[in-house]
mmCIF file of C-alpha atoms in Angstrom:
data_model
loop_
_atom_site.group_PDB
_atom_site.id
_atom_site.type_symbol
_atom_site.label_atom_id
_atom_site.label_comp_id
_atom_site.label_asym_id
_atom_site.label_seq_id
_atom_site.Cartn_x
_atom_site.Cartn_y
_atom_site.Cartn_z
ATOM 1 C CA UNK A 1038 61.162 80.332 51.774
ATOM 2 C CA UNK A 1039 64.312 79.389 53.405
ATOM 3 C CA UNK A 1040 67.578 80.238 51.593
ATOM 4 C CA UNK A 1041 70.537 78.704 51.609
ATOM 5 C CA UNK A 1042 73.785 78.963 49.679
ATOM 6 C CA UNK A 1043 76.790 76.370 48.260
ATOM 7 C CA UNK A 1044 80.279 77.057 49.310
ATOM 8 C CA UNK A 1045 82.748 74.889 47.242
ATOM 9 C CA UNK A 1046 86.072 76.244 46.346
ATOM 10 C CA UNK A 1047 85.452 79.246 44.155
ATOM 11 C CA UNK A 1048 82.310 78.254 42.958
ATOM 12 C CA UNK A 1049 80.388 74.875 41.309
ATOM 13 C CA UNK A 1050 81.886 76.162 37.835
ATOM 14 C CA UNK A 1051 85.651 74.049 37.348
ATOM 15 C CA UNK A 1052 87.131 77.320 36.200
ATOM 16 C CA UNK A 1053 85.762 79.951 38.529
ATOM 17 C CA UNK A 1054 89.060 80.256 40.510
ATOM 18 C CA UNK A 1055 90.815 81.627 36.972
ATOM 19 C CA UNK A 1056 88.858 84.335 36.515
ATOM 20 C CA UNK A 1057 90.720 87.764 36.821
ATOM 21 C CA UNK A 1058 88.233 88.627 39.593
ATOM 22 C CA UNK A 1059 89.741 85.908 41.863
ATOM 23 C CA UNK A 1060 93.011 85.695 43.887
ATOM 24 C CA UNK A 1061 93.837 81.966 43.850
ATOM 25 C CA UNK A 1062 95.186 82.252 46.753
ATOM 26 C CA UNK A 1063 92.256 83.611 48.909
ATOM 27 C CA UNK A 1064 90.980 79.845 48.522
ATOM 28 C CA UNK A 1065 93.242 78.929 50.807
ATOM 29 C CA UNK A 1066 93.182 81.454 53.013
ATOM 30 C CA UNK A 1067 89.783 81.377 53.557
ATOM 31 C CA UNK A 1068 89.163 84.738 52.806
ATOM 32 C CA UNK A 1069 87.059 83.613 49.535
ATOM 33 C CA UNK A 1070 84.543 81.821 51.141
ATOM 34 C CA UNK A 1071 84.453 84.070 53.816
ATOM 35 C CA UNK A 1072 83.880 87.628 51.323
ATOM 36 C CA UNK A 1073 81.001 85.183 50.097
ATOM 37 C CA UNK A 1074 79.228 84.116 53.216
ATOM 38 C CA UNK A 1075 79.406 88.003 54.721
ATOM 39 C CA UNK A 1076 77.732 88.782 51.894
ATOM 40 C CA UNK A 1077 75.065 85.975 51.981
ATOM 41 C CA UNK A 1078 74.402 87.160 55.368
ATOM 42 C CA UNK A 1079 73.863 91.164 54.830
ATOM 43 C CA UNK A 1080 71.569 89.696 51.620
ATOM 44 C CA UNK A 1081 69.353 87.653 54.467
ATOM 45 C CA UNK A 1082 70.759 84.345 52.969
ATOM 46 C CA UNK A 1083 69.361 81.664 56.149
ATOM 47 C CA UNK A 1084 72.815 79.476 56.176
ATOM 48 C CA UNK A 1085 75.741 78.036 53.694
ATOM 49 C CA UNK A 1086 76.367 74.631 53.440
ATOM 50 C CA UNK A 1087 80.854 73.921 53.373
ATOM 51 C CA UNK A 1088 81.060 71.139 50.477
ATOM 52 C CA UNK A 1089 84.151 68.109 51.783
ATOM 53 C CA UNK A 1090 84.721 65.196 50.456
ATOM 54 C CA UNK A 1091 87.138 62.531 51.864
ATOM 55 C CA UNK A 1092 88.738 61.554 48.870
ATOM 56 C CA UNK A 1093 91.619 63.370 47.819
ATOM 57 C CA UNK A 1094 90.347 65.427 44.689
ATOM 58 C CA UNK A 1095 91.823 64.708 41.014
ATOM 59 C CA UNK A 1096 94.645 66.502 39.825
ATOM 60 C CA UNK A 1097 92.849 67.924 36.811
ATOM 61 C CA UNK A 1098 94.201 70.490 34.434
ATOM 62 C CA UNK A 1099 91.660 73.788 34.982
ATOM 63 C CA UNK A 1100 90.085 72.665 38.147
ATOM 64 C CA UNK A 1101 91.006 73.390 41.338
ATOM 65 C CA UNK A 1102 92.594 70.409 43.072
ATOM 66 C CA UNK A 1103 93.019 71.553 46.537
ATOM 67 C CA UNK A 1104 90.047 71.896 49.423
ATOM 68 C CA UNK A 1105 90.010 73.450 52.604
ATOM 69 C CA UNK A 1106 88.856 71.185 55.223
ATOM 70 C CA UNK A 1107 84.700 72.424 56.077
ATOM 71 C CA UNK A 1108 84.566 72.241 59.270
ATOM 72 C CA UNK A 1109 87.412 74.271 59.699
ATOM 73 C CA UNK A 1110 86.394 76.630 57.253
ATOM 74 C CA UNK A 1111 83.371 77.313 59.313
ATOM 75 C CA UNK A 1112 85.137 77.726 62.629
ATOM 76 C CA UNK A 1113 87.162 80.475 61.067
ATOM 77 C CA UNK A 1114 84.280 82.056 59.786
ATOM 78 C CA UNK A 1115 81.917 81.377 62.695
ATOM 79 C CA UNK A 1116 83.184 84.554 64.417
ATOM 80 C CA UNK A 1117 83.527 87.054 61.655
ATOM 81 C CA UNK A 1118 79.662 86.730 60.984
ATOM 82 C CA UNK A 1119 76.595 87.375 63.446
ATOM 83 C CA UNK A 1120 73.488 85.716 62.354
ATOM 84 C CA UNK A 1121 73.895 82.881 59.142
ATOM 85 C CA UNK A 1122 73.740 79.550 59.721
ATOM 86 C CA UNK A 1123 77.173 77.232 59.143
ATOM 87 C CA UNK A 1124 76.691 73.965 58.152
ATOM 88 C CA UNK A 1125 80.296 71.866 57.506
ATOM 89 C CA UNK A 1126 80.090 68.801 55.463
ATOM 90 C CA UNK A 1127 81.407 66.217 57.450
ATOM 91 C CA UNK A 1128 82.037 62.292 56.290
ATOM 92 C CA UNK A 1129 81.232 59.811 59.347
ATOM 93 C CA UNK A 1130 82.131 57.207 57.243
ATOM 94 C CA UNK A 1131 85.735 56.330 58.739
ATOM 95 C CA UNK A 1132 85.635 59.005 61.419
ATOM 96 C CA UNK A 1133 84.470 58.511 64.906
ATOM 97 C CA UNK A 1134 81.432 59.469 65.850
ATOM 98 C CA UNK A 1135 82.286 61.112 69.626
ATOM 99 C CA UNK A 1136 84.709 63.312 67.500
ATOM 100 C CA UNK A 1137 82.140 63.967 65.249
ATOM 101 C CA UNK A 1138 79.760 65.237 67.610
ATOM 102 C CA UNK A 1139 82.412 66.897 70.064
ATOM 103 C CA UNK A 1140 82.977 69.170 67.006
ATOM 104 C CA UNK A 1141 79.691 70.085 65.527
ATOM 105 C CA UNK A 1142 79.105 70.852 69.296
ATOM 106 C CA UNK A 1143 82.075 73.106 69.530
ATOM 107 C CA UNK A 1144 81.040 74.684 65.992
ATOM 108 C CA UNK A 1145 77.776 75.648 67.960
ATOM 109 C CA UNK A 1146 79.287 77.031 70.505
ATOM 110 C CA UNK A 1147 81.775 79.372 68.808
ATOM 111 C CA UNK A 1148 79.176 80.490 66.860
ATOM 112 C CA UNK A 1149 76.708 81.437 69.193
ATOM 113 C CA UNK A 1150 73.523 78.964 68.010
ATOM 114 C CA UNK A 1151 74.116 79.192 64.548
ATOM 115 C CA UNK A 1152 75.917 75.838 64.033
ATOM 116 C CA UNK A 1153 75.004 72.286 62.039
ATOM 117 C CA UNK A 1154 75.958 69.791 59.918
ATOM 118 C CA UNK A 1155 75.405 68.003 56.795
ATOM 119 C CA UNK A 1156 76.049 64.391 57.487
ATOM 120 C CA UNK A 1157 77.376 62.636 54.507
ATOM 121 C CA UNK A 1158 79.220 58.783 53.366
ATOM 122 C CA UNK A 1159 81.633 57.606 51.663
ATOM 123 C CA UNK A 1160 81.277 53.857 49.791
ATOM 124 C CA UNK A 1161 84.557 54.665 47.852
ATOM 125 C CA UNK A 1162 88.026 52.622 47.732
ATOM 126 C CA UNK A 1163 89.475 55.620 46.993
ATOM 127 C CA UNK A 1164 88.216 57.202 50.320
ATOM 128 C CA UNK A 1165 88.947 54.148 52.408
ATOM 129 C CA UNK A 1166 92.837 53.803 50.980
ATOM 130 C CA UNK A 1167 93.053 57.071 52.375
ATOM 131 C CA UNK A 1168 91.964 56.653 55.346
ATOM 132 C CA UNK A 1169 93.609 53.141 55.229
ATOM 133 C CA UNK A 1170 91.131 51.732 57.990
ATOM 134 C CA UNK A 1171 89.151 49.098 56.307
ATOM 135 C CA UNK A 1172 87.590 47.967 53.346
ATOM 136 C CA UNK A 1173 84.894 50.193 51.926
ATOM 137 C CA UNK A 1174 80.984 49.174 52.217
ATOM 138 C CA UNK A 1175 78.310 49.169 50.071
ATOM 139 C CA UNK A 1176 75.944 52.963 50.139
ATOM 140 C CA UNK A 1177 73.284 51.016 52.286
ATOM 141 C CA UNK A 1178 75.722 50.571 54.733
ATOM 142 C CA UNK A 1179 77.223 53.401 54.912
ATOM 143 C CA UNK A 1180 74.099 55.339 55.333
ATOM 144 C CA UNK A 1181 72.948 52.591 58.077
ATOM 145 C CA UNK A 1182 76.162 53.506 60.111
ATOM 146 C CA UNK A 1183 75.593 57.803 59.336
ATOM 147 C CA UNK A 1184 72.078 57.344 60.674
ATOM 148 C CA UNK A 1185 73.529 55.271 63.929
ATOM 149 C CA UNK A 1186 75.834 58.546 64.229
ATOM 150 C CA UNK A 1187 73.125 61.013 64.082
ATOM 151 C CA UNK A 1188 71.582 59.353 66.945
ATOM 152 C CA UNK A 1189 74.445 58.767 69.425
ATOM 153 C CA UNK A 1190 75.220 62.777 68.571
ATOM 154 C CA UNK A 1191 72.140 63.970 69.545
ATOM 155 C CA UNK A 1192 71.987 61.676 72.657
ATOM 156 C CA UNK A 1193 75.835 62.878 73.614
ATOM 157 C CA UNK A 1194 74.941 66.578 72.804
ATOM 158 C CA UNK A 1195 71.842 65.834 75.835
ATOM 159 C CA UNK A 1196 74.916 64.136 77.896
ATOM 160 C CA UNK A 1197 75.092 67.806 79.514
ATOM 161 C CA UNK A 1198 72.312 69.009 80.983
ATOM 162 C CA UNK A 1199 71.657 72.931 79.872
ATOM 163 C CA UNK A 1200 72.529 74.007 83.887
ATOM 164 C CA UNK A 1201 75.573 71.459 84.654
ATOM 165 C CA UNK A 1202 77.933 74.247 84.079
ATOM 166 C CA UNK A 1203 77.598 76.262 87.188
ATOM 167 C CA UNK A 1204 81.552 78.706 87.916
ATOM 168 C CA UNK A 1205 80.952 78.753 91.448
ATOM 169 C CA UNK A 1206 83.890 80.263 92.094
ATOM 170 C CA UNK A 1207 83.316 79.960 96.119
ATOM 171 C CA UNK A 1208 83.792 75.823 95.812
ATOM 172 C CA UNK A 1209 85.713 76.088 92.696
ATOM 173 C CA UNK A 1210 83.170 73.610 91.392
ATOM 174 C CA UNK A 1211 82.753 75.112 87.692
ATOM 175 C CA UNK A 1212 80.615 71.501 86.562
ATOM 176 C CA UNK A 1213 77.900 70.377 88.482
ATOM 177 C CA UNK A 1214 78.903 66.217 87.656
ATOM 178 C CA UNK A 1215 75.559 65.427 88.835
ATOM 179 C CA UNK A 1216 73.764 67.257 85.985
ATOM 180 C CA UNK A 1217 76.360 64.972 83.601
ATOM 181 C CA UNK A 1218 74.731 61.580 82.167
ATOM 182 C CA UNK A 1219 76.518 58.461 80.426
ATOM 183 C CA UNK A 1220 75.588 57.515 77.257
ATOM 184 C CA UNK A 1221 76.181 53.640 76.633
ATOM 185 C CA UNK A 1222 75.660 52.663 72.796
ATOM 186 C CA UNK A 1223 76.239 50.531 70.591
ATOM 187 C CA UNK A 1224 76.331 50.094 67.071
ATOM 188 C CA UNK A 1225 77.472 46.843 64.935
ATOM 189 C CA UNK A 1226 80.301 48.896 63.718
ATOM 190 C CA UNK A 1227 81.461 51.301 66.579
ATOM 191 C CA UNK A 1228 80.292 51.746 70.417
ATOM 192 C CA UNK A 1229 80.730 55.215 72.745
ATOM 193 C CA UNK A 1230 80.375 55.294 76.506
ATOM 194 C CA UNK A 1231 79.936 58.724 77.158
ATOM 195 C CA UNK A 1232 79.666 61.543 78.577
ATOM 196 C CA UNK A 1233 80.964 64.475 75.712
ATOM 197 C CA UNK A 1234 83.554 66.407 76.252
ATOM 198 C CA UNK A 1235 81.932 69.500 75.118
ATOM 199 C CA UNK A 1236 78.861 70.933 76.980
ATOM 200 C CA UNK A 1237 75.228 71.016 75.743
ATOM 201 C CA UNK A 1238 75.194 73.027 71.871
ATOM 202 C CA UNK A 1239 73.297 76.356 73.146
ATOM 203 C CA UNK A 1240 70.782 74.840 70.105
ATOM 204 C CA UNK A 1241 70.510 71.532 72.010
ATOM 205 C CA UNK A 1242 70.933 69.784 69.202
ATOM 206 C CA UNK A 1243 72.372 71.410 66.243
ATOM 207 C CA UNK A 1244 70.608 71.464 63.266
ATOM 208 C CA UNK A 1245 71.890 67.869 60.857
ATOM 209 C CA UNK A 1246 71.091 68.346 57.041
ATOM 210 C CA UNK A 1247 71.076 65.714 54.601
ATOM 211 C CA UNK A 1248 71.956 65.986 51.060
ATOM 212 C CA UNK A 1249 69.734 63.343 49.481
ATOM 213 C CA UNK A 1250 71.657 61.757 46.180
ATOM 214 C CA UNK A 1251 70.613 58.460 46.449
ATOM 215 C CA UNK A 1252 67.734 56.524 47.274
ATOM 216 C CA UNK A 1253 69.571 55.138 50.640
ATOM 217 C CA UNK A 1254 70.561 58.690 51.100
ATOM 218 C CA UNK A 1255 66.570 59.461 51.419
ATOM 219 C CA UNK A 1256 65.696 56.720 53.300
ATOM 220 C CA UNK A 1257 68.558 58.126 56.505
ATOM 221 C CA UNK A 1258 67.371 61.307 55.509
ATOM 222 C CA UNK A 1259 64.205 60.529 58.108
ATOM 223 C CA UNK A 1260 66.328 61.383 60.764
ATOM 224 C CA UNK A 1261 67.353 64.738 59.387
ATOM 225 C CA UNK A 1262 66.032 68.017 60.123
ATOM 226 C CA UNK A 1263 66.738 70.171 56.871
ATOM 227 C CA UNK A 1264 67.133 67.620 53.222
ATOM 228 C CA UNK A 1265 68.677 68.725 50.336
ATOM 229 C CA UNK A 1266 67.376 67.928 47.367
ATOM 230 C CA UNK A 1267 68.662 67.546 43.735
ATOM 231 C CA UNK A 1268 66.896 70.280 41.461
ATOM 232 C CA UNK A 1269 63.400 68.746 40.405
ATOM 233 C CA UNK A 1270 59.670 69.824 41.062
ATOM 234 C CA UNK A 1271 59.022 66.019 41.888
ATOM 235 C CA UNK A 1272 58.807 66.507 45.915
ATOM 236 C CA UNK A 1273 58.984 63.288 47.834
ATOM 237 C CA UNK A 1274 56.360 63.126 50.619
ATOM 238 C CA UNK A 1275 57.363 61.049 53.383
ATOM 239 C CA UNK A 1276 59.808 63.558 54.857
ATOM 240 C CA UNK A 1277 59.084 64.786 58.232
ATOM 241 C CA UNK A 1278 61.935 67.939 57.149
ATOM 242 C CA UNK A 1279 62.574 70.901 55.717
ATOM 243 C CA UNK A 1280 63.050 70.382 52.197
ATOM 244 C CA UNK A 1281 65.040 72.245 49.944
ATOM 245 C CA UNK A 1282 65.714 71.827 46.196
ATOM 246 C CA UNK A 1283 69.511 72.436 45.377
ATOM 247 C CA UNK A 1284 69.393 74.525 42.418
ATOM 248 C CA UNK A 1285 72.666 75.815 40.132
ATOM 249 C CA UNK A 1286 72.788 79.379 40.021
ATOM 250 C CA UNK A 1287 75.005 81.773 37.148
ATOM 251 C CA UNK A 1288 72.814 85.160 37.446
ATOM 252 C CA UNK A 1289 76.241 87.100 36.150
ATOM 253 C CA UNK A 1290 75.410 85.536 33.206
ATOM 254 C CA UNK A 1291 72.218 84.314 33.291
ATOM 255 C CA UNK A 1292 70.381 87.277 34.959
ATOM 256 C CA UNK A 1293 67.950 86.848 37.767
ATOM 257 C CA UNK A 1294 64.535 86.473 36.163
ATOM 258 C CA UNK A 1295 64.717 82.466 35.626
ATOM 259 C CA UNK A 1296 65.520 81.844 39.184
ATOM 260 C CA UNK A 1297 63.424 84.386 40.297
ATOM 261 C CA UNK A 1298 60.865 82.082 38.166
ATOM 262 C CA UNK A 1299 61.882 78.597 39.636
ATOM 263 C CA UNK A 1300 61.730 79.842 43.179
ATOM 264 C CA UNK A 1301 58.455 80.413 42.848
ATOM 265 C CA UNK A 1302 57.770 77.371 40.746
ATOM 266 C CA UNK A 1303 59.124 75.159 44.207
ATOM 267 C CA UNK A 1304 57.263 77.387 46.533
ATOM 268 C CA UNK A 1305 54.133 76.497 45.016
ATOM 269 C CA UNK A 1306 55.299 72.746 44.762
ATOM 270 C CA UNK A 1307 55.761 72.958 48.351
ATOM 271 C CA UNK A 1308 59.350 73.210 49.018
ATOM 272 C CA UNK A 1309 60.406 74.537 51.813
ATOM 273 C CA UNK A 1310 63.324 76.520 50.668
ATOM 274 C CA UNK A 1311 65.816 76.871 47.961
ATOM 275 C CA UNK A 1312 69.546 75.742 48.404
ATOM 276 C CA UNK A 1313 71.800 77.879 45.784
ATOM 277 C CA UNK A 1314 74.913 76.676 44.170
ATOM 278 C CA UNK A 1315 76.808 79.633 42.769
ATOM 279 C CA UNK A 1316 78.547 78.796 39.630
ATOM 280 C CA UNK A 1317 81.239 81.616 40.797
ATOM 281 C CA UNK A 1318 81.373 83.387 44.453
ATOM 282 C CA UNK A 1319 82.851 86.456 43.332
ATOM 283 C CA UNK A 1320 80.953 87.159 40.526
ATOM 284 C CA UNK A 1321 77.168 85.708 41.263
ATOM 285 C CA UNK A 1322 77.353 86.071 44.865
ATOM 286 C CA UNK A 1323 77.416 89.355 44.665
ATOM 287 C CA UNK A 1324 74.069 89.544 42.148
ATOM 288 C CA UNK A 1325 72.169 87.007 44.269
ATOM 289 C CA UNK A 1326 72.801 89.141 47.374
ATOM 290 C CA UNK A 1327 72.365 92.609 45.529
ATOM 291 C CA UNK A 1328 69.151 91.913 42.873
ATOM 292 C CA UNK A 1329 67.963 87.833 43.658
ATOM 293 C CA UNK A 1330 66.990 88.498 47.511
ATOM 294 C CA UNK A 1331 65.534 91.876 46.822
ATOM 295 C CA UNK A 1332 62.992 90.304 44.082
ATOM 296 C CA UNK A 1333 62.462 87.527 46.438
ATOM 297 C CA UNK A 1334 61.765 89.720 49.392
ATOM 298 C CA UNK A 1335 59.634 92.152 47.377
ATOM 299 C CA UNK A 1336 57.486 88.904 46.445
ATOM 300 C CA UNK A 1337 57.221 87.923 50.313
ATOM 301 C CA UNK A 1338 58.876 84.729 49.239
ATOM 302 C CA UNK A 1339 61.819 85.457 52.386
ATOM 303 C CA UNK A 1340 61.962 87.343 55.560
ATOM 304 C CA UNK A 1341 64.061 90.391 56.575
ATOM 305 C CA UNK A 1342 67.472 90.570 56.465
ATOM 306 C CA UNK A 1343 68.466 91.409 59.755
ATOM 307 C CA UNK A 1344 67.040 88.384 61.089
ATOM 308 C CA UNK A 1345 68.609 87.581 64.480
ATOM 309 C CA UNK A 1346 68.762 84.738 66.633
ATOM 310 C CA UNK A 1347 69.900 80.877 66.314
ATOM 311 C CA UNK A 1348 69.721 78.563 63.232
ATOM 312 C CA UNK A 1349 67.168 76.584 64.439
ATOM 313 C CA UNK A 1350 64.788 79.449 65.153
ATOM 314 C CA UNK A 1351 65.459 81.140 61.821
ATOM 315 C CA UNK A 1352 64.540 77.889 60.799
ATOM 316 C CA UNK A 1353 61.183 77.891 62.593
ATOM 317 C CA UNK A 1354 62.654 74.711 64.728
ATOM 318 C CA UNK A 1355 61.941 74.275 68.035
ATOM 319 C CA UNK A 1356 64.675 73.258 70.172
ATOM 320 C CA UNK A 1357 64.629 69.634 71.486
ATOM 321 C CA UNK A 1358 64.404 68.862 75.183
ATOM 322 C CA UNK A 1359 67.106 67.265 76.751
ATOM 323 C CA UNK A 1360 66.407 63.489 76.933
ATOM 324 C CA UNK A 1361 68.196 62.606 80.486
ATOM 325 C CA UNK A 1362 67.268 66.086 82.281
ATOM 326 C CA UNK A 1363 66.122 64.948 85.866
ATOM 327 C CA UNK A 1364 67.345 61.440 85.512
ATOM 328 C CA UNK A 1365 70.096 59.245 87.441
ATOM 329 C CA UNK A 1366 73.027 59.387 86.233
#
């Protein structure tokens, strides 16, 4: 089974951050979410998800209204771990798409193979009025654009061909422009002429999750690679994907045995893997990494801990060819 963990803040539970166990301030810092994922990754834990969100969140008594944006959050802990995957929630509703892909690209990079993505919408007034860039759009079309932006990513990441970079320091010639391909697209809301500006991802393409919440969320979610599913034994079937069932998670209270229990229950529905959502980091991180994993492992349910390499091949995925290797320009 794959594993994979929720980063949100100080946890899924509204009040984790004012427990006497957490610094409020480490939130911001980072340094929360990045005590969590070290741990995930001595436990064996496969790869955390960053939640985002691009509306700006309620100012509610008890919860925490402040977020740190994912993608960032991942860069600063890309090199302060070794082998878990990163995956940054990132909007394309509103944002451009050769942006988009320039930094899930440089997120690969930086963290030597272990970088991806979970590609999300937003149909929300409150989200556009933020933005202030146009009217918002119903989910369908939202999800119709996210899907166009999965594809021109993946063709932009093959824009570079794996050998174009070349540091021959003789000629001085550190690209080789011939190995460097133009990507014309266009989409009824947004068009890119490429090339990107950022090299081939050393995973080719990195790995693009879906979080499936709606039933036009699971109909982009074909073109996804790893789908997130809300906690239920009823698999869909038509995914070509890993699936994983999202499943809350409060062993510091709760103990381990029940989700020892239900990770079973979804292996033998079929899932693929199990994505936890820690009601607190600092307090149920800790018992999924020191007593969950263990149970799991002794059960042959996951695989060591030390597990090297990149995301996609701790994910058993092979990684793509590039589409315009050979061709013209």
């Amino acid at each position: 089974m794959i594993v994979g963990l929720e980063i949100d803040g100080a946890g899924t539970d509204p009040a984790a951050w004012r427990g006497a166990e957490v610094d409020p301030r480490a939130i911001l810092t980072g340094e929360l979410a990045l005590r969590a994922v070290q741990r995930a990754e001595a436990a064996g834990i496969d790869f955390v998800t960053f939640v985002d969100a691009l509306e700006a969140p309620d100012d509610v008594p008890d919860r925490v209204s402040v977020r740190l944006d994912a993608l960032g959050l991942a860069a600063r802990i890309a090199p302060l771990t070794e082998r878990i995957g990163l995956l940054p929630t990132i909007t394309v509703t509103h944002t451009e798409p050769f942006h988009v892909q320039a930094s899930v690209a440089t997120l690969d990079h930086v963290s030597g193979g272990r970088g991806g993505w979970v590609a999300d919408v937003s149909s929300s007034a409150a989200a556009a009025a933020v933005i202030g860039r146009r009217e918002p759009a119903p989910a369908a079309d939202t999800w119709r654009e996210a899907r166009y932006v999965v594809d021109v990513s993946r063709r932009l990441w093959d824009s570079w061909e794996d050998d174009a970079i070349i540091r021959d320091a003789s000629t001085g010639r550190y690209v080789d422009r011939e190995r460097l391909h133009y990507v014309t697209f266009t989409s009824p809301t947004f068009s890119i002429k490429g090339p990107s500006i950022v090299p081939r991802p050393p995973q080719g393409h990195p790995v693009t999750a879906v979080r499936v919440n709606t039933p036009e969320a699971l109909e982009a979610a074909a073109d996804a690679e790893l789908v997130l599913l809300p906690d239920s034994s009823d698999l869909p079937t038509q995914l070509n994907a890993l699936v994983l069932v999202s499943v809350d998670a409060r062993p510091h209270l709760d103990g381990v045995d029940r989700l020892v229990e239900r990770i079973e229950g979804l292996a033998a529905a079929g899932a693929d893997g199990v994505h936890l959502r820690p009601a607190s980091l600092e307090l149920d991180v800790p018992v999924i990494a020191d007593e969950l994993l263990p149970r799991l492992r002794e059960r042959g349910l996951v695989g060591a801990a030390d597990r090297g390499g990149s995301l996609r091949g701790r994910l058993g995925l092979g990684r793509p060819a590039n589409r315009y290797a050979g061709s013209e320009r």
